[in-house]
PDB file of C-alpha atoms in Angstrom:
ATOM      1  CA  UNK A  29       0.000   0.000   0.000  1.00 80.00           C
ATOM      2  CA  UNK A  30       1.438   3.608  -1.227  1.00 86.00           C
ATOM      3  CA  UNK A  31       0.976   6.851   0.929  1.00 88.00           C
ATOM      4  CA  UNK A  32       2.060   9.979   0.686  1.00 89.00           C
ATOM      5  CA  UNK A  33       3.843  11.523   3.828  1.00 91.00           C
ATOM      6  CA  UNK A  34       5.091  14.620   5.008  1.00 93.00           C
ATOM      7  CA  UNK A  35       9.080  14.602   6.440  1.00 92.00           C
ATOM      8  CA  UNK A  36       8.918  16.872  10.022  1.00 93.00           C
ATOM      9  CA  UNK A  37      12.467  16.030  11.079  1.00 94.00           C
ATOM     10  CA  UNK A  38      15.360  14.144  10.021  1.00 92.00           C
ATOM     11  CA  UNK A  39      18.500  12.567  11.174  1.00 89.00           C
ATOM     12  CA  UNK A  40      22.041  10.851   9.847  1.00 83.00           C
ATOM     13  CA  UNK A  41      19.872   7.616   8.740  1.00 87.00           C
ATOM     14  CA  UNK A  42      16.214   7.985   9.403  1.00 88.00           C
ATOM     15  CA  UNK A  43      13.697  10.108   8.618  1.00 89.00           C
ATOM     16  CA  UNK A  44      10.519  11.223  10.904  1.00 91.00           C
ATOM     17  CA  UNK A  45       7.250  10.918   8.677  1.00 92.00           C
ATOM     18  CA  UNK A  46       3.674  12.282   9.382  1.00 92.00           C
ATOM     19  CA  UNK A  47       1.077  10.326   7.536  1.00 89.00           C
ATOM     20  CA  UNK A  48      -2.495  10.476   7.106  1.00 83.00           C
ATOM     21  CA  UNK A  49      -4.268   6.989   9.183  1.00 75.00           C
ATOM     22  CA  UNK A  50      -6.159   5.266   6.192  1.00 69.00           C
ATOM     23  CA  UNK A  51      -9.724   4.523   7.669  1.00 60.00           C
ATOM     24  CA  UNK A  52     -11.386   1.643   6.481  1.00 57.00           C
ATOM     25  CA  UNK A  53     -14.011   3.815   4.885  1.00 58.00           C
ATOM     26  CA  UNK A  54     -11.338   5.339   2.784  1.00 57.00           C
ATOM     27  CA  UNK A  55     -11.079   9.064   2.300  1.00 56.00           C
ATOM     28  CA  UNK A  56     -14.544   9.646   2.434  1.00 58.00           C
ATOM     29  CA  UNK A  57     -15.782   8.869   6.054  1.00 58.00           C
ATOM     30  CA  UNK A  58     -19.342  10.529   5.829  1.00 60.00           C
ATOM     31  CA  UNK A  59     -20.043   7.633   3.597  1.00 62.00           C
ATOM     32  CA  UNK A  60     -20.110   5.670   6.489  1.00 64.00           C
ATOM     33  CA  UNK A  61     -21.942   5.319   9.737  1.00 62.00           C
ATOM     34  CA  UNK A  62     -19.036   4.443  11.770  1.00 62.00           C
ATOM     35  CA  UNK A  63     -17.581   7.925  12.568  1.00 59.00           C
ATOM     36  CA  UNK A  64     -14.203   6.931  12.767  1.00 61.00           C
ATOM     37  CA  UNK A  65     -12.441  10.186  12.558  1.00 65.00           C
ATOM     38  CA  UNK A  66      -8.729   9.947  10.546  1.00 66.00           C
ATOM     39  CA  UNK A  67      -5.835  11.035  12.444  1.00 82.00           C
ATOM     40  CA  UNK A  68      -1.956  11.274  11.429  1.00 86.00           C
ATOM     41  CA  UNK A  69       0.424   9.105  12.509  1.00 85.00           C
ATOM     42  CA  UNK A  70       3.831   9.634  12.995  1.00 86.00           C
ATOM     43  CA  UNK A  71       6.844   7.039  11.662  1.00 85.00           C
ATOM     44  CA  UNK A  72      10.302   6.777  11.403  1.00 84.00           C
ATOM     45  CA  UNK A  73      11.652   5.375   8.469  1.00 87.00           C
ATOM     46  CA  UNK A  74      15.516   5.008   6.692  1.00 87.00           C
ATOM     47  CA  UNK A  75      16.012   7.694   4.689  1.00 88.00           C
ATOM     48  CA  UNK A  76      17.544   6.299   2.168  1.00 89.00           C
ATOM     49  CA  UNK A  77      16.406   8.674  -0.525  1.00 90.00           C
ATOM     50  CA  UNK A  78      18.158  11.889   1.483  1.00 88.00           C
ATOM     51  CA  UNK A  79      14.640  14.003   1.975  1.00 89.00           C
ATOM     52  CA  UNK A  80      15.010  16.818   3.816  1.00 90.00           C
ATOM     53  CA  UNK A  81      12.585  18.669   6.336  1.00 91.00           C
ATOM     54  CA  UNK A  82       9.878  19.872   4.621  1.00 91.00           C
ATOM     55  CA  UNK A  83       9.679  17.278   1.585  1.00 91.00           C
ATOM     56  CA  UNK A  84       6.657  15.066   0.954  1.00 93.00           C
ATOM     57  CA  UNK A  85       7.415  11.619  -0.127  1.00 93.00           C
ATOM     58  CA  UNK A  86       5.409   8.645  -1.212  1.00 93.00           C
ATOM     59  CA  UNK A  87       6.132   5.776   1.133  1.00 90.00           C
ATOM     60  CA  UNK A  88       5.261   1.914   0.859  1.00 88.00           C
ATOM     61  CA  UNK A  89       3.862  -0.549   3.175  1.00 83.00           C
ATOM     62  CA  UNK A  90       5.733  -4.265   2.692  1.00 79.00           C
ATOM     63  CA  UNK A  91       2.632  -5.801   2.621  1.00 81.00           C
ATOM     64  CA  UNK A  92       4.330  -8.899   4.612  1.00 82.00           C
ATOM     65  CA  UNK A  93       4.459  -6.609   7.759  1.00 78.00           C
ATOM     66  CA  UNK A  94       0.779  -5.744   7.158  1.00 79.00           C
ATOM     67  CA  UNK A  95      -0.473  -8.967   6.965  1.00 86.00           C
ATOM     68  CA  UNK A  96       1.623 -10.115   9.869  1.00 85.00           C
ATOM     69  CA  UNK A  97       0.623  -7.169  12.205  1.00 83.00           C
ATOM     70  CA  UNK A  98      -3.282  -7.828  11.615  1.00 88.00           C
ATOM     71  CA  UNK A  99      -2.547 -11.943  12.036  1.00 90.00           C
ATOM     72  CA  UNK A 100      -1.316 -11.070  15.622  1.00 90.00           C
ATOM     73  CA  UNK A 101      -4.119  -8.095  16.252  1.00 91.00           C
ATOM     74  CA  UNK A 102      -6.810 -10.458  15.740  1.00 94.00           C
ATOM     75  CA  UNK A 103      -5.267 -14.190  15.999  1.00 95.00           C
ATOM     76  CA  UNK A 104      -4.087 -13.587  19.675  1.00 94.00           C
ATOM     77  CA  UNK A 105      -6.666 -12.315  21.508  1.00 96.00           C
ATOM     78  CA  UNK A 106      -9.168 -14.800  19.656  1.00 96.00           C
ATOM     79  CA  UNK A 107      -6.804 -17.599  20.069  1.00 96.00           C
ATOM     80  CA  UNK A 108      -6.511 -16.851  23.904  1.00 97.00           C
ATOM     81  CA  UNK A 109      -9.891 -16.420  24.426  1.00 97.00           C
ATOM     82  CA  UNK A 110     -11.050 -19.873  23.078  1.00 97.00           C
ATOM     83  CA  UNK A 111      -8.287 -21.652  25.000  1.00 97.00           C
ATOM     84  CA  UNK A 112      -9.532 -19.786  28.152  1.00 97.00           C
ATOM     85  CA  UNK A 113     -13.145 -20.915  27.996  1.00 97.00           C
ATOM     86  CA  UNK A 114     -12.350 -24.366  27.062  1.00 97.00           C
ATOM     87  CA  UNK A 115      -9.737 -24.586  30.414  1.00 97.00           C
ATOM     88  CA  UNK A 116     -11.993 -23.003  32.447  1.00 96.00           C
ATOM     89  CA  UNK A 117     -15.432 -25.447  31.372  1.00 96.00           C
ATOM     90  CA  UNK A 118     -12.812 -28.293  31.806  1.00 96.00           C
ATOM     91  CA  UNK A 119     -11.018 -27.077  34.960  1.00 96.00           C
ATOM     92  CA  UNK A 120     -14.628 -25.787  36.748  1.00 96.00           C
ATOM     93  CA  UNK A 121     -16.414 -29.251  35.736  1.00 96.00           C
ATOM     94  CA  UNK A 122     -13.404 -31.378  37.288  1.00 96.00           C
ATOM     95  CA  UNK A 123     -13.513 -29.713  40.323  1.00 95.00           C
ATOM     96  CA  UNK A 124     -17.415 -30.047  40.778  1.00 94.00           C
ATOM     97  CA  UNK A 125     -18.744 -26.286  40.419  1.00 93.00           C
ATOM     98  CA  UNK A 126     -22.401 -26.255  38.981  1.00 94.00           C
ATOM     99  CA  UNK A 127     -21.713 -23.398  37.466  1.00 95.00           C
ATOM    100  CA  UNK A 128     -18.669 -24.417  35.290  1.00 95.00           C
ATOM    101  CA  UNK A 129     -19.415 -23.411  31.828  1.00 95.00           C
ATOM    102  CA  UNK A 130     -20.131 -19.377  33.101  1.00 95.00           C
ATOM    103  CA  UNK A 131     -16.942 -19.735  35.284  1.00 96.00           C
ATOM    104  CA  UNK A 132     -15.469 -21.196  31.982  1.00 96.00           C
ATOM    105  CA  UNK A 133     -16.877 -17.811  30.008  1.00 96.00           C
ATOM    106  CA  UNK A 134     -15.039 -15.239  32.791  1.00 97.00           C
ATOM    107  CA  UNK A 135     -11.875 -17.736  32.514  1.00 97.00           C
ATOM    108  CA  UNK A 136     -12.098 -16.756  29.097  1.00 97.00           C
ATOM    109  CA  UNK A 137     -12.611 -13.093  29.342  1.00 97.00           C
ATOM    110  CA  UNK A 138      -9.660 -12.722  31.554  1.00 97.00           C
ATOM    111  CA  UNK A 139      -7.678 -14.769  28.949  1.00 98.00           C
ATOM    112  CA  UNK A 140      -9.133 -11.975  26.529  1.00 97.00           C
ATOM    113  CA  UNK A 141      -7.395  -9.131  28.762  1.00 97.00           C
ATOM    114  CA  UNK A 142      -4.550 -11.361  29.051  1.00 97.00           C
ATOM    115  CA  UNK A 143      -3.969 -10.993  25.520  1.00 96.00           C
ATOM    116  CA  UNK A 144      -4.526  -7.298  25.213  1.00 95.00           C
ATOM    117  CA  UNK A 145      -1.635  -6.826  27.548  1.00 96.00           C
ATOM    118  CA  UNK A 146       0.030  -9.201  25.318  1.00 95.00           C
ATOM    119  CA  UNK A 147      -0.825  -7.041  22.290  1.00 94.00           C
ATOM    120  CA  UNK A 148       0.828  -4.237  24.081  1.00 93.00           C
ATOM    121  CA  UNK A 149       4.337  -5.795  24.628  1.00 92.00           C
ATOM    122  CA  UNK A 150       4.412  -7.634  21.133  1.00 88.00           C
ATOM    123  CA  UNK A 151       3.531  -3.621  19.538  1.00 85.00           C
ATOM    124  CA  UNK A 152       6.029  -1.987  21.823  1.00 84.00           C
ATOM    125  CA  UNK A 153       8.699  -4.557  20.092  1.00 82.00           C
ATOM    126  CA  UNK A 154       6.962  -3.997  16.654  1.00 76.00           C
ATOM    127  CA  UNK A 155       7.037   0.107  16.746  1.00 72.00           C
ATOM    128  CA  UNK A 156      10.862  -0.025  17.470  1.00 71.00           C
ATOM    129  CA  UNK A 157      11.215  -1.965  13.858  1.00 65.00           C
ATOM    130  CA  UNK A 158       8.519   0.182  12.589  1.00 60.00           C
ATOM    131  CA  UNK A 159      11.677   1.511   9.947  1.00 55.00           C
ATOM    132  CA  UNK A 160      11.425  -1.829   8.773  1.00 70.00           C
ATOM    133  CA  UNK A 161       7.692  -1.806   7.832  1.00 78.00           C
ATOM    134  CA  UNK A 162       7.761   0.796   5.658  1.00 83.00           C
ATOM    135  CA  UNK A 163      10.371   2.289   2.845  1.00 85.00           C
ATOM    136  CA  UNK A 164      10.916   5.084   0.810  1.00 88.00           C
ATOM    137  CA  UNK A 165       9.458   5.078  -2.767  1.00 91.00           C
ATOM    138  CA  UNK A 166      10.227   8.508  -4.320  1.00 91.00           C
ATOM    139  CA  UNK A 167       9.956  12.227  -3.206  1.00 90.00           C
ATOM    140  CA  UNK A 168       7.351  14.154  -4.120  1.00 88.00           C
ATOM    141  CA  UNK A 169       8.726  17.937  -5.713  1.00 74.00           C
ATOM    142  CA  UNK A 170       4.956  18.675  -7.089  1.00 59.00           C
ATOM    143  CA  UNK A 171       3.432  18.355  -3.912  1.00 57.00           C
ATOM    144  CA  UNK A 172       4.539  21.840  -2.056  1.00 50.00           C
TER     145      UNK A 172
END
């Protein structure tokens, strides 16, 4: 996926990019009902094409980071969730409660938060290699 980006700051070897959040809904996000309001997002990427402060550039996404980053946003927490009702329904009947299959549903709810906290160590790691995710495609001299 191309973007285009605007460089606020630069460095010996990377470059700090603001660029626009695609929404699902694309650019136009009356179309939808889901009010989900676009906001920037700030990257740093190698600069390996020498912009300068100032310069808008186009910017790819490796799709391979993409498709990894939404595997683990919606694997994990699903994945965790399942294993936590089905150990909870099995560990609640074994030990007798009558009530084993809703102690089995908060088993897996806390699994669920488990897994958000999860999230948030796994994209800590992530952002720090976020230089990795995207590259440089070309600067943009029209664009000012």
């Amino acid at each position: 996926m191309e973007q285009t980006g605007y460089v606020y700051k630069t460095d010996d070897k990377t470059a700090g990019i603001i660029v626009k959040r695609v929404s699902a809904c694309g650019d136009s996000c009356a179309s939808c009902s889901s009010d989900c309001s676009t906001s920037n997002i700030t990257i740093s990427i190698e600069n390996t094409l020498d912009a300068k402060v100032g310069d808008y550039i186009k910017i790819r996404t490796r799709t391979k980071s993409v498709l990894k980053s939404i595997f683990i946003a919606y694997f994990i927490p699903l994945a965790l969730m399942v294993i936590g009702v089905f150990l909870g329904v099995s560990l609640f009947k074994n030990l007798g409660f009558k009530e084993y299959e809703s102690l089995g549903f908060l088993m897996g709810i806390i699994f669920l938060g488990i897994s958000y906290v999860l999230l948030r160590i796994i994209d800590k790691k992530i952002s720090k290699n976020s230089n990795k995710t995207f590259e440089m495609i070309e600067i943009l001299r029209d664009k000012k």
